[in-house]
Amino acid sequence: MSQDTSPHAPVQPSLPGLFRDPWLLPYLEPFRERQAFVEQRRRELLAHCGAGSLWEAADWHRRYGFHRLPNGTWRFREWLPGAKAVHLMGEFNQWGTSPWFELHPVEGTEDWQLEVPEELMKEGQACQLYVEWEGGTGWRLPTATTQVRRDAQPGGNVLFNAVVRESETPYPWKNDGVPFSPQMLVYETHVGIAQTEPKAGTFREFLQKTLPRIAQEGYTCLQLMAVAQHPYYASFGYHVANFFAPEELFGTPNDLKELVDAAHGMGLRVVMDLVHSHAVKNELEGLGNLCGTRSQFFHDGPRGEHPAWNSYCFNYGKPQVARFLLSNCRYWLEEYHLDGFRFDGVTSMLYFDHGLGHAFQGYPEYFGPNVDWDAVAYLTMANQICHTLKRPVLTIAEDISGMPGLALPVEEGGIGFDYRLAMGVTDLWFKLLDRPDEYWDMEALWYELNNGRQEEKTLSYVECHDQALVGGQTFLFRCLGNAMYNAMDLQSQNLLVDRGIALHKMARLATAATGKSGYLNFMGNEFGHPEWLDFPREGNGWSYDHARRRWDLADDPKLRYQALLAFDHAMIHLLRRHPRFFLAPPERREVDQTRHLLVFERDGLLFALNFHPTDSYENLSVPCQGGEYALVLDSDALPYNGFGRIQPGQHFYNQAPKDATHTLSLYLPARTALVLECMDGIQGSSGPAL
């Protein structure tokens, strides 16, 4: 008897949790084939490494690079298939060849190795490999380099050298075991641009100047961009050359550890933007051509070159490549005590066409021939590695395709991420700004704010770093245009600015309040950071003017930016007072297309938003679930650069007779959002804000 696989057939209890979605049942067989392939890749990797677990297999940083043996001897090892001769040259041998520093092939492997007495080589010395292969030679940096040094050369050129370093040198961690908030309120940031001065900032400057701001604002998770070493600063950290080394412009490995340690002491988790979707093409600094061929780490032919990013694409099917990347996950977690990763470019990894120009419109696309099963296998194993640690580790997927199961545990048939980014939310906000306010579709807005697979966790945001990069505009800049330059002082009167300020606050509140599992903000966007983000490059005269954050604007009491920062502070801290907020789904009370209203409740908080550009509503009847409510947040309040049309501190009472529908009567001005807190103990209400 054939199995009923129609979308309305009951899901069998024996099936993985992914198939709680009955529309996936027709794809059960290709799913099982894919899962079998993932398991096959796992077994192949373990056999290749001679390991009993993925954690043991993720040992690249322990097998290769610089290590001291128990007798104090330095051992250096590298994977160099096809090499004919290899020399280690550096400050320890005046950059010349010598018998002590000639590597020898390791029998039965494609590795090359040397061992030298400890007195011949010191930690902190610069070095490179000189590799000879059939038909060529080249200077190269080791694949497991854990620290890079930028050395100026005559004529203004820069040379990147590896640094002799023992990666297992203990660091005296002070704040291990600090309890973290369960809420995911993510502050996305970039150390280099985190200061007001026009320069590349450092880990230590970030620790001293920026980290206290983030903690004070109430965010619970710090997301660090551009951490891994990238030779071109303007790549925003996406063209990684040295995957085990922190960006040397920002400081030393210990500087980064101090930053992570201090963030933990302030109650902040720290996740890193992990770029395993591609690598820089550079040969002198990166993996582009270690010993005569690109195919050591990357695909040959067109498949090995990313058509949009001018970079190389990893061959995830090679066990050596999987070992390298999985070890990279383990290394950052172990060495720097990070709390997880945001995996960049997951869509690009999952599909042969990288998702470029691809509108994903149906389930067949998630199981068809466009899906790269090798990438699925690698990402699954990467999540298994991350979740091997006893302490909680968070993984976040940047994916626009909507791949089902991406953020489900592996044992439930998923790829294993903890969260996925709700990238459709920001797309809708910016599409809405392309049309007059009176034509905004409230039903479409409500749908997108709450869209997402119910069994998977998502993080919502109005804008991230993508919208701030050169060629784009931030949400507030899109609203204000040139008025950003001459009408942001409190004394100016400008209707365009009034609109932008109001919508900036409302969009953030609506997004955070409906966020399925958390909320994300990019550094400076909370106060409407002006203009775009642009790194020094030839096209802008190597200027740092746009590669910084103008905290001075947010600190100036004469400017409106300070009011936006104050609103963000109040919003985040209101959510923090409800620790179970993201566990309670939003309950729709009213979505009105004509009056441009969104009204919903969540965890004892009632949100009433009026997006109408001109109409205010007196005695507005708002459905609710309780009897007494207190006003705890008003986007129109004077401290938030509003018009002060609502009297603060009000309480509202349901006057309906027993067993009737509960309603409140509100005055809700145009372009205003109110948050009321239920005082009847419903859903764990924690009392009014101070």
XYZ file of C-alpha atoms in Angstrom, residues 24-670:
647
model
C 7.682 18.793 2.681
C 6.385 15.203 2.573
C 6.650 14.911 -1.237
C 10.398 15.538 -0.839
C 10.997 12.845 1.754
C 12.994 10.614 -0.585
C 15.443 13.290 -1.857
C 15.784 14.476 1.742
C 16.770 10.974 2.863
C 19.248 10.720 -0.007
C 20.771 14.016 1.024
C 20.998 12.959 4.659
C 22.702 9.731 3.619
C 25.162 11.795 1.605
C 25.903 14.007 4.621
C 26.577 10.930 6.751
C 28.809 9.514 4.017
C 30.853 12.732 3.961
C 31.184 12.595 7.744
C 32.470 9.030 7.657
C 34.912 9.874 4.860
C 36.317 12.749 6.903
C 36.737 10.629 10.027
C 38.460 7.907 8.013
C 40.752 10.459 6.345
C 41.749 11.919 9.714
C 41.833 8.623 11.585
C 39.522 10.222 14.135
C 36.693 8.905 16.242
C 34.685 12.125 16.259
C 34.319 15.369 14.328
C 35.903 17.229 17.230
C 39.020 15.078 16.954
C 39.031 15.493 13.163
C 38.950 19.293 13.508
C 42.633 19.431 14.364
C 44.210 21.433 11.536
C 45.516 24.117 13.906
C 47.053 21.400 16.092
C 48.535 19.350 13.274
C 49.898 22.236 11.197
C 51.696 25.482 11.960
C 54.111 26.163 14.821
C 54.096 23.976 17.925
C 56.539 23.238 20.704
C 57.217 19.628 21.503
C 57.633 18.465 25.139
C 61.418 18.758 24.814
C 61.107 22.432 23.799
C 61.892 21.805 20.130
C 59.915 23.831 17.602
C 57.970 21.752 15.096
C 56.489 23.259 11.948
C 54.271 21.321 9.554
C 52.330 22.181 6.376
C 50.116 20.433 3.824
C 51.773 21.003 0.434
C 50.754 18.437 -2.193
C 52.876 18.775 -5.317
C 55.734 20.635 -3.625
C 59.280 19.776 -4.707
C 61.176 21.705 -2.012
C 60.133 23.890 0.933
C 62.125 26.308 3.094
C 61.069 28.335 6.140
C 62.695 31.776 6.011
C 62.444 34.620 8.458
C 64.084 36.870 10.961
C 65.611 33.829 12.659
C 67.800 33.041 9.612
C 68.073 36.498 7.985
C 65.516 35.468 5.333
C 67.886 32.993 3.765
C 68.033 29.250 3.292
C 69.784 27.039 5.791
C 69.746 23.303 6.506
C 68.053 23.843 9.871
C 65.003 25.389 8.194
C 64.556 23.074 5.230
C 61.288 21.115 5.418
C 61.180 17.430 4.561
C 58.250 15.367 3.267
C 56.454 13.223 5.845
C 56.298 9.674 4.546
C 52.865 8.462 3.538
C 51.349 11.955 3.547
C 51.351 15.167 1.526
C 52.804 17.034 4.526
C 56.161 18.735 4.888
C 57.801 19.199 8.285
C 60.820 20.483 10.167
C 61.977 20.459 13.771
C 64.498 22.975 15.114
C 65.976 23.592 18.571
C 64.100 26.256 20.507
C 67.130 28.565 20.668
C 67.133 28.924 16.859
C 63.636 30.406 16.636
C 61.785 32.761 18.958
C 58.120 33.532 19.388
C 57.199 36.824 17.682
C 59.653 36.555 14.789
C 58.378 37.144 11.247
C 58.624 34.404 8.633
C 57.325 32.990 5.357
C 57.502 29.752 3.429
C 59.413 29.546 0.178
C 57.831 26.774 -1.895
C 59.146 25.179 -5.079
C 56.866 23.161 -7.369
C 56.945 21.849 -10.913
C 57.325 24.920 -13.084
C 57.328 27.602 -10.391
C 58.220 28.982 -6.983
C 56.644 31.384 -4.529
C 56.634 32.977 -1.082
C 53.662 31.802 0.949
C 52.132 32.198 4.419
C 51.347 29.009 6.374
C 47.725 27.858 6.301
C 47.516 27.702 10.118
C 49.076 31.128 10.676
C 47.652 32.468 13.952
C 49.175 35.951 13.742
C 50.121 38.166 10.816
C 52.376 41.219 10.758
C 52.133 44.058 8.253
C 55.628 45.316 7.363
C 56.109 48.471 5.293
C 58.443 48.151 2.335
C 60.372 50.739 0.287
C 58.145 52.556 -2.173
C 55.060 52.384 0.043
C 54.381 48.689 -0.508
C 53.221 46.405 2.295
C 54.444 42.892 3.008
C 52.414 40.504 5.140
C 54.464 38.069 7.224
C 53.458 35.195 9.455
C 54.497 35.434 13.098
C 56.043 32.528 14.948
C 53.496 31.867 17.663
C 52.486 28.995 19.902
C 48.686 29.089 19.619
C 48.092 27.142 22.841
C 49.794 29.722 25.095
C 47.343 30.090 28.010
C 45.514 33.367 28.505
C 44.297 34.202 32.056
C 40.550 34.363 31.409
C 38.696 36.210 34.173
C 35.050 36.029 33.173
C 34.380 32.449 32.135
C 31.086 31.159 33.426
C 29.348 34.556 33.463
C 25.562 34.070 33.172
C 24.131 35.546 29.982
C 20.656 36.836 29.223
C 18.533 34.300 27.309
C 17.323 37.081 25.012
C 19.059 37.578 21.670
C 19.449 41.345 21.275
C 22.354 41.476 18.848
C 24.602 44.487 18.315
C 26.428 44.067 14.998
C 29.701 45.950 14.983
C 33.068 46.458 13.288
C 36.109 47.264 15.427
C 37.878 49.308 12.765
C 35.074 51.846 12.293
C 33.905 51.921 15.912
C 35.581 55.215 16.844
C 34.899 58.831 15.840
C 38.449 59.549 14.716
C 39.126 59.015 10.972
C 41.378 55.969 11.304
C 41.270 52.216 11.802
C 40.334 51.554 15.399
C 41.796 48.809 17.560
C 40.524 46.069 19.842
C 41.719 48.023 22.884
C 40.046 51.267 21.779
C 36.836 49.333 21.196
C 37.071 47.823 24.664
C 37.561 51.222 26.282
C 35.213 53.422 24.238
C 32.547 51.375 22.465
C 31.953 48.255 24.528
C 30.579 50.172 27.555
C 28.081 51.941 25.269
C 26.754 48.646 23.929
C 26.389 47.135 27.395
C 24.694 50.280 28.709
C 22.193 50.248 25.844
C 21.052 46.817 26.985
C 22.086 44.614 24.079
C 22.957 41.072 25.078
C 25.099 39.803 22.208
C 28.033 41.423 20.433
C 28.519 40.400 16.802
C 32.037 41.222 15.602
C 32.526 41.719 11.882
C 35.815 41.449 9.953
C 37.744 39.609 12.681
C 39.794 37.230 10.513
C 42.859 38.623 8.743
C 42.075 40.305 5.408
C 44.758 42.184 3.471
C 42.394 44.727 1.882
C 40.675 46.802 4.576
C 37.938 47.955 2.188
C 36.735 44.370 1.714
C 34.877 44.766 5.055
C 36.526 41.537 6.135
C 34.908 39.393 3.450
C 38.113 38.631 1.506
C 39.806 36.563 4.186
C 43.409 35.487 3.622
C 44.447 33.954 6.964
C 41.581 32.111 8.588
C 43.224 31.457 11.975
C 44.640 34.960 12.529
C 42.802 38.030 13.855
C 42.998 41.204 11.759
C 46.393 42.721 12.530
C 45.218 46.316 11.961
C 43.079 45.930 15.083
C 45.783 44.544 17.377
C 47.284 41.347 18.686
C 45.600 38.024 19.494
C 45.805 38.888 23.203
C 44.101 42.229 22.526
C 41.156 40.355 21.022
C 41.056 37.998 23.997
C 40.959 40.942 26.381
C 38.025 42.366 24.434
C 36.089 39.084 24.551
C 36.889 38.661 28.243
C 35.730 42.192 29.037
C 32.518 41.724 27.037
C 31.761 38.579 29.021
C 32.340 40.550 32.204
C 29.652 42.994 31.058
C 27.204 40.146 30.426
C 27.581 40.159 26.639
C 27.899 37.066 24.503
C 30.370 37.482 21.639
C 29.796 35.951 18.209
C 32.069 36.358 15.215
C 31.179 36.860 11.570
C 32.643 33.679 10.053
C 33.426 33.813 6.328
C 33.621 30.256 5.018
C 31.655 31.019 1.864
C 34.733 32.074 -0.137
C 38.322 33.325 0.185
C 40.487 36.074 -1.242
C 42.351 35.246 -4.458
C 45.675 36.541 -3.111
C 48.544 34.082 -3.462
C 51.262 35.823 -1.427
C 49.025 36.194 1.659
C 46.234 33.683 1.182
C 45.356 30.189 0.009
C 45.031 31.075 -3.669
C 47.968 29.004 -4.920
C 50.101 27.457 -2.215
C 52.137 25.164 -4.400
C 51.309 25.440 -8.076
C 47.554 24.954 -8.246
C 44.353 26.599 -7.077
C 42.640 23.254 -6.614
C 44.364 22.518 -3.316
C 41.507 24.293 -1.486
C 39.204 25.506 -4.241
C 37.306 24.159 -7.235
C 38.937 24.218 -10.637
C 37.356 26.066 -13.538
C 34.444 28.517 -13.356
C 32.971 26.760 -10.317
C 35.981 27.853 -8.304
C 35.483 31.579 -8.913
C 32.630 33.550 -7.423
C 31.095 35.592 -10.249
C 29.998 38.460 -7.989
C 32.642 38.619 -5.262
C 35.934 38.254 -7.198
C 37.002 35.455 -4.888
C 37.629 31.713 -4.798
C 35.030 29.119 -3.797
C 36.017 26.292 -1.458
C 35.715 22.668 -2.520
C 33.712 21.439 0.477
C 33.803 17.866 -0.838
C 37.553 17.444 -0.211
C 38.214 16.012 3.253
C 41.262 18.283 3.684
C 39.135 21.384 3.032
C 36.415 20.237 5.426
C 39.096 19.508 8.021
C 40.597 22.977 7.549
C 37.283 24.816 7.902
C 35.933 22.691 10.754
C 39.193 23.236 12.613
C 38.757 26.940 12.059
C 35.419 26.778 13.894
C 36.971 24.841 16.756
C 39.985 27.162 16.957
C 38.044 30.401 17.392
C 35.804 28.788 20.019
C 38.677 27.278 21.976
C 41.356 29.919 21.597
C 39.214 33.056 21.917
C 36.309 31.703 23.990
C 33.799 33.022 21.471
C 30.150 32.186 21.994
C 29.372 31.390 18.394
C 29.325 32.523 14.795
C 27.244 34.282 12.195
C 27.975 32.253 9.069
C 28.249 34.666 6.172
C 26.975 33.919 2.667
C 25.133 30.680 3.448
C 22.926 31.073 0.365
C 26.027 31.355 -1.794
C 27.347 28.133 -0.281
C 24.152 26.111 -0.603
C 23.440 26.627 -4.301
C 25.559 26.156 -7.398
C 24.297 29.464 -8.793
C 25.064 31.142 -5.418
C 21.473 32.402 -5.363
C 22.449 35.251 -7.685
C 19.381 36.684 -9.409
C 17.405 33.730 -8.122
C 13.898 34.209 -6.754
C 13.271 31.186 -4.549
C 9.590 30.437 -5.036
C 8.894 26.867 -4.055
C 9.948 23.718 -2.224
C 11.333 21.964 -5.338
C 14.225 24.459 -5.376
C 15.435 23.271 -1.955
C 15.828 19.660 -3.078
C 16.661 20.060 -6.763
C 19.895 19.864 -8.771
C 20.916 23.426 -7.865
C 21.660 22.433 -4.245
C 25.319 21.712 -3.449
C 25.169 18.654 -1.182
C 28.852 19.063 -0.297
C 28.061 22.476 1.174
C 25.062 21.044 3.043
C 27.340 18.364 4.483
C 29.987 20.879 5.530
C 27.499 23.254 7.194
C 25.871 20.337 9.024
C 29.232 19.171 10.352
C 30.212 22.754 11.248
C 27.116 23.060 13.413
C 27.825 19.709 15.018
C 31.355 20.900 15.847
C 30.042 24.144 17.348
C 27.511 22.336 19.501
C 30.028 19.786 20.770
C 31.220 22.136 23.508
C 29.539 21.789 26.886
C 28.989 25.542 27.093
C 26.242 27.034 24.868
C 27.418 28.049 21.399
C 25.197 30.015 19.010
C 25.221 29.716 15.226
C 23.387 32.148 12.951
C 22.797 31.627 9.223
C 22.710 34.455 6.705
C 20.382 32.978 4.102
C 17.911 34.638 1.743
C 16.650 31.434 0.120
C 14.464 30.138 2.947
C 16.016 26.645 2.930
C 13.723 24.518 5.177
C 15.426 23.073 8.237
C 18.394 25.423 8.108
C 17.779 26.405 11.742
C 16.627 23.025 13.028
C 18.823 20.638 15.051
C 20.602 17.981 13.008
C 18.770 15.221 14.879
C 15.479 16.742 13.676
C 16.575 16.655 10.050
C 17.973 20.178 9.993
C 21.339 21.649 9.094
C 21.798 22.652 12.716
C 21.877 26.449 12.965
C 20.339 27.999 16.071
C 19.034 31.089 14.260
C 18.480 32.377 10.772
C 18.258 36.038 9.770
C 14.830 37.346 8.723
C 16.242 39.071 5.651
C 12.804 39.649 4.119
C 11.903 42.128 6.871
C 14.550 44.672 5.929
C 13.702 44.231 2.236
C 10.080 45.132 2.931
C 10.914 48.220 5.017
C 13.026 49.645 2.217
C 10.401 48.783 -0.400
C 7.819 50.646 1.671
C 10.031 53.735 1.592
C 9.729 53.703 -2.213
C 6.038 54.577 -2.024
C 3.991 57.318 -0.293
C 3.016 56.494 3.292
C -0.697 56.504 2.515
C -0.181 53.498 0.210
C 1.628 51.326 2.725
C 0.093 47.868 2.943
C -0.476 47.019 6.619
C -1.453 43.414 5.927
C 1.745 42.860 3.946
C 3.748 44.495 6.720
C 2.148 42.357 9.424
C 2.675 39.225 7.340
C 6.369 39.885 6.694
C 7.091 40.886 10.284
C 5.707 37.530 11.399
C 6.787 35.437 8.420
C 9.071 32.483 8.994
C 9.010 28.772 9.594
C 7.357 28.297 12.972
C 9.744 25.588 14.113
C 12.883 27.641 13.338
C 14.303 30.610 15.258
C 14.849 33.870 13.408
C 16.419 37.251 14.164
C 14.684 40.335 12.766
C 16.176 43.711 11.885
C 15.284 46.923 10.079
C 18.774 47.282 8.634
C 22.206 45.755 9.102
C 25.615 46.654 7.709
C 24.461 45.740 4.176
C 22.161 48.762 3.935
C 24.845 51.092 5.315
C 27.560 50.220 2.790
C 28.510 52.654 0.022
C 25.936 52.594 -2.737
C 23.138 52.145 -0.202
C 21.476 54.348 2.383
C 20.409 53.833 5.966
C 16.706 53.890 6.800
C 16.837 57.418 8.212
C 18.973 58.727 5.341
C 16.413 57.329 2.874
C 13.710 59.242 4.712
C 15.558 62.543 5.118
C 17.835 62.898 2.116
C 19.740 66.184 2.138
C 17.790 67.351 5.189
C 20.143 65.074 7.137
C 22.831 67.728 6.635
C 20.995 70.881 7.666
C 17.880 70.062 9.678
C 18.879 67.639 12.441
C 19.331 70.328 15.083
C 16.494 70.651 17.581
C 15.712 74.234 16.579
C 15.048 73.452 12.912
C 11.539 72.798 11.614
C 11.286 70.387 8.724
C 8.344 68.110 7.858
C 10.648 65.631 6.112
C 12.729 65.297 9.263
C 9.627 64.933 11.433
C 8.443 62.074 9.224
C 11.829 60.322 9.187
C 12.336 60.588 12.943
C 8.864 59.159 13.607
C 9.205 56.276 11.131
C 12.707 55.447 12.357
C 11.363 54.797 15.850
C 8.209 53.021 14.716
C 9.993 50.690 12.309
C 12.435 49.615 14.996
C 9.748 49.083 17.590
C 7.537 47.105 15.200
C 10.486 44.926 14.139
C 11.844 44.263 17.623
C 8.385 43.681 19.077
C 7.438 41.104 16.426
C 10.890 39.522 16.143
C 10.291 35.800 16.347
C 13.391 34.948 18.371
C 15.421 38.126 18.691
C 16.439 41.471 17.238
C 19.578 42.800 15.530
C 20.965 46.306 15.068
C 24.066 47.561 13.270
C 26.370 49.915 15.156
C 25.187 53.510 14.936
C 21.932 52.785 13.124
C 20.085 52.963 16.430
C 20.621 56.738 16.442
C 20.211 57.192 12.686
C 23.882 57.411 11.761
C 24.196 59.816 8.818
C 25.382 58.938 5.341
C 26.880 55.648 4.244
C 29.752 53.409 5.236
C 32.776 53.497 2.946
C 36.291 52.269 3.645
C 39.465 53.991 2.439
C 40.148 53.019 -1.169
C 41.529 54.512 -4.339
C 38.085 55.708 -5.442
C 37.681 57.997 -2.404
C 41.284 59.132 -2.070
C 41.939 56.583 0.716
C 39.739 58.584 3.060
C 38.601 57.376 6.489
C 35.861 60.000 6.694
C 33.085 57.454 6.153
C 34.875 54.572 7.878
C 34.003 55.667 11.399
C 30.996 56.103 13.693
C 29.998 59.627 14.628
C 29.308 59.107 18.325
C 29.829 62.856 18.762
C 26.526 63.424 16.964
C 24.668 61.074 19.311
C 26.288 62.760 22.317
C 25.330 66.299 21.235
C 22.207 67.451 23.164
C 21.474 70.025 20.437
C 20.917 67.347 17.791
C 18.056 64.909 17.248
C 20.373 61.889 17.125
C 20.526 61.855 20.909
C 16.746 61.468 21.110
C 16.826 58.472 18.762
C 19.518 56.878 20.914
C 17.378 57.489 23.990
C 14.400 55.794 22.336
C 16.486 52.764 21.386
C 17.782 52.549 24.954
C 14.224 52.637 26.318
C 12.980 50.050 23.808
C 15.796 47.567 24.448
C 15.534 47.887 28.214
C 11.757 47.396 28.057
C 12.306 44.096 26.258
C 15.005 43.155 28.766
C 12.473 43.520 31.592
C 10.487 40.729 29.931
C 13.009 37.863 29.778
C 10.443 35.518 28.207
C 9.367 38.055 25.609
C 10.627 36.152 22.557
C 9.100 32.905 23.806
C 5.584 34.364 23.574
C 4.276 34.751 20.000
C 2.702 38.094 18.992
C -1.085 37.986 19.187
C -2.808 40.027 16.504
C -5.465 42.399 17.813
C -6.110 44.688 14.852
C -4.551 45.310 11.425
C -6.405 48.126 9.654
C -5.511 48.944 6.054
C -7.566 52.125 5.896
C -6.468 53.628 9.182
C -2.903 52.232 8.900
C -3.013 50.557 12.310
C -1.070 47.665 13.767
C -2.200 46.493 17.213
C -0.895 43.335 18.886
C 0.004 41.934 22.303
C 2.983 39.950 23.462
C 4.052 38.791 26.905
C 1.846 41.274 28.712
C 2.718 44.229 26.459
C 0.181 45.872 24.151
C 1.663 47.547 21.042
C -0.449 50.101 19.180
C 1.123 51.689 16.097
C -0.491 54.316 13.849
C 1.422 54.617 10.560
C -1.078 57.058 9.042
C 0.794 60.197 7.879
C -1.916 62.677 8.960
C -4.812 61.064 10.835
C -4.816 60.875 14.621
C -7.471 58.848 16.408
C -9.336 59.908 19.525
C -11.190 57.341 21.605
C -9.732 54.576 19.484
C -11.198 51.260 20.602
C -8.344 48.757 20.884
C -8.959 45.056 21.598
C -6.961 43.679 24.506
C -6.860 40.727 26.875
C -6.660 42.388 30.278
C -8.292 45.047 32.422
C -5.689 47.613 33.532
C -2.741 48.846 31.455
C 0.046 51.339 32.101
C 1.725 53.437 29.420
C 5.407 52.398 29.417
C 6.725 53.690 26.072
C 5.557 56.491 23.786
C 7.449 57.188 20.555
C 5.896 60.676 20.473
C 7.314 61.670 23.880
C 9.429 64.819 24.024
C 12.628 63.039 25.170
C 12.435 61.012 21.947
C 12.030 64.123 19.746
C 8.288 63.677 19.472
C 5.532 66.256 19.862
C 4.478 65.249 23.370
C 0.832 64.729 22.462
C 0.331 61.938 25.029
C 0.343 62.619 28.751
C 3.005 60.357 30.317
C 2.248 57.948 33.149
C -1.329 57.215 32.109
C -3.256 54.098 33.063
C -5.994 52.635 30.870
C -8.899 50.476 31.989
C -11.142 48.030 30.205
C -14.739 49.102 30.806
C -16.431 46.169 29.045
C -19.065 44.158 30.946
C -18.258 40.679 32.127
C -17.689 38.083 29.356
C -17.597 40.834 26.707
C -14.650 41.545 24.434
C -12.036 43.544 26.281
C -11.180 46.927 24.768
C -9.250 50.046 25.708
C -9.952 53.581 24.562
C -6.797 55.348 23.351
C -5.717 58.588 21.798
C -3.260 57.505 19.105
C -1.669 60.364 17.147
C -0.436 60.077 13.568
